[in-house]
Amino acid sequence: MRDVMHYSVAGDIAVFGIDNPPVNGLSQAVRAGLQAAFQRALEDTTVDAIVIHSCTGSFSAGADIAEFASGNFNTQPELPALLEAIEASPKLVIAAIDGMALGGGLELALACDYRIAASAAKLGLPEVSLGILPGAGGTQRLPRLADPATALEMIVSGRPVTAQAASEAGFVDRLHTADTPLLDAAVSYARELLAANAPRLSCSEMLIDTAALPADFFTDRRLEAARRQRGFQAPQRCIDAVEAACTLPFADGLARERALFAQCVTSPQARAQQHVFFAERAAARIPGVGADTPPRDIARVAVIGAGTMGGGIAMNFINAGIPTVLLDLSEESLQRGLDAIRNNYAISVSKGRLDASRVEQCLGLLQATTQYADIADADLVIEAVFERLDIKQNVFRTLDEVCKPGAILASNTSTLDLDAIAAVTSRPQDVIGLHFFSPANVMRLLEVVRGARTAPDVIASAQKVARRIGKLPVVVGVCFGFVGNRMLEPYGREAMRMLLEGASPAQIDRVLTDFGLAMGLCSMSDLAGIDVSYLTRQGNRAAIAHDPGYGFIGDRLYEKGHYGQKTGQGFYLYAGRQRSENPEVEEIAATAAAELGIARREISEEEILERCLFPLVNEGARILEEGIACRASDCDLIYVNGYGFPAWRGGPMHYADETGLDVILAGMQHYRDQLGEYGAMWFEPAPLLERLVAEGGTFRDFDRGAEIDKR
Ligand code: T1G
């Protein structure tokens, strides 16, 4: 069994070294080691002070999240009590922070008397992103060491701060900027404190000055959190705990925090958020692409097509400091694209997110051209031209002629057959799909489309560069719509069909946003463009031709030139920021229903939700059985990060597991049988769904490292 806690003594200073790679999680073994070391130091009369540091280069990422599911989080010694003992230590305790001090890791440091931090260190309380709150005193100690407003922002946002910011806020006492070992500096600091007879600093004896807090401070924070993350409970509980710090004695505040933590840690929302956390890590593991696969070096990037997507894609790379060439054959389109990029930056500067010098630095990395010769030495070329196969194939023929050997040739296609694109080149092994989501410079999700002949090192290169530009890469196989848009299709189909059957856009959207979706399907269509979904349907006509009502209202609106927000009219009417119902939709629906022999009726909210979500899950099951996605949690990541599915529900496949696959299957069978010819057309359960229900299994059980479909 690995020794996760090292004990040594330097003169009169005891040194505890946490050694639990990869992130110094405060597992039961680490907690037990810490307790034993602490007891030993207290009993050693030659020891006057204690330094706690990391042997792994990063202080601690907090509690071992895996213990929440296993139940080991509450095994002895429990972290809260251990930290209270450290805080009550008669001997000075100093935390030496490098790398990351997160969650329980920072709480451990806050229970010490003093904290010295390497200037590059980051400190944070990210528990809220796991659906919980700091549960080892962080909500009570941080408001005392910093101030309530700073503490609340950190705890509700979950965002870490730099050591410098922590020092300014008052919860780091010394910054270590020299390039000497942090541990040496910490031991010297401990000796300095002893020599100065520095007082012990226990938070339990500190009071919080709330005079500077606005009258409705906590109420306003609650309203803001409810607006920003509808339905997500952990931020509210975080606010409750910090409010307790400001209104209760320390011991009572700790008790309140523990009660709130217990309320959250076993909640479905916490399970869902932790599912997403581990899903992000699992997505990095790709069948056939070993973790040691050497990625190609990507020092120069080219983007073909200066449209909205091309411009946004280019911004990702210059923001990451990678020289990028933006090519468009039309000088006018190129200038329009450059203007759009500059405008995006100007908006960021006006909102204080960027300063002008940073913008100039980024733009200094951008070269614009109409000449293919200027991209010959690019290591990665991303095509972002019009979504038509013949046009993309022509671009790839040119890239094949112009680009240097070993260049990675990527298409930003959102639905088309990547293999058909690769087939027109002499190097299909170098062709991959990089499906960015609009706006490309903002959306974190990146579908990495693996072609039948895409080389493993090209996939590894794509994953690495995706992370370098701050994206979440999820590898998918080739089919119409890959994973995200393919799963969106039945979800959208049902919403549109229910408009014909009697529902209104507002009713459908309300049901979906009440469930937690960021936007309802109709308002999302108006935002993305009814013309875009129309063209997508055109590309898939063969698969939907047997359903005369398919996309009927969208087609009619498109024919009238009503594309949604961009034209001021779509499923809704838009006047500036005002949105209202569009009576024309009801007229089209009623006419269509009469023509198609569809009986109009009241549709319940339950039916709306089930008919949107169950086919979404069912399509995910088909995607899994075809090997288009490696695992169900990849589908969840795509939906949470690309389509506004609430993380606190874990994604559609996790939601299905939590609901019960038997319920999903029964629902599919019910609508298949209840909706006549239409039901038989679209509600056939996926064989995998039937098999898992028959086996009593879940998608979680199913998650496998199978090869993505190489057809
Ligand atoms: N517990 C268990 N495993 C963890 C972990 C943790 N806290 N943090 C990371 N891992 C695993 C991760 O799954 C991956 O495993 C490997 O370590 C490398 O992680 C009491 C209750 C620290 C910024 O929320 O944010 O303290 O995939 O790929 O990109 O109040 O990990 O290799 O098998 O992410 O360098 C609060 C979560 C816990 C921090 C490093 N702490 N971790 O990022 O590596 S709750 C957190 C992170 C708590 C207290 C409460 C990141 C990182 P595998 P990685 P990275």
Tab-separated table of C-alpha atoms in Angstrom, residues 229-231 510-519 609 644-649:
chain	number	residue	atom	x	y	z
A	229	GLN	CA	-28.856	28.163	-13.438
A	230	ARG	CA	-32.578	27.454	-13.391
A	231	GLY	CA	-33.469	24.507	-11.175
A	510	ARG	CA	-42.156	26.180	-21.588
A	511	VAL	CA	-42.269	22.442	-20.881
A	512	LEU	CA	-38.681	22.035	-22.040
A	513	THR	CA	-37.298	25.040	-20.158
A	514	ASP	CA	-39.191	24.025	-17.025
A	515	PHE	CA	-37.389	20.673	-17.357
A	516	GLY	CA	-34.149	22.617	-17.335
A	517	LEU	CA	-33.234	23.010	-21.010
A	518	ALA	CA	-31.548	26.337	-21.675
A	519	MET	CA	-33.973	26.968	-24.570
A	609	LEU	CA	-41.833	16.101	-22.341
A	644	GLY	CA	-28.242	23.179	-23.291
A	645	PHE	CA	-29.257	20.000	-21.483
A	646	PRO	CA	-28.884	20.756	-17.748
A	647	ALA	CA	-25.708	19.304	-16.216
A	648	TRP	CA	-27.680	18.823	-12.990
A	649	ARG	CA	-29.642	16.173	-14.865
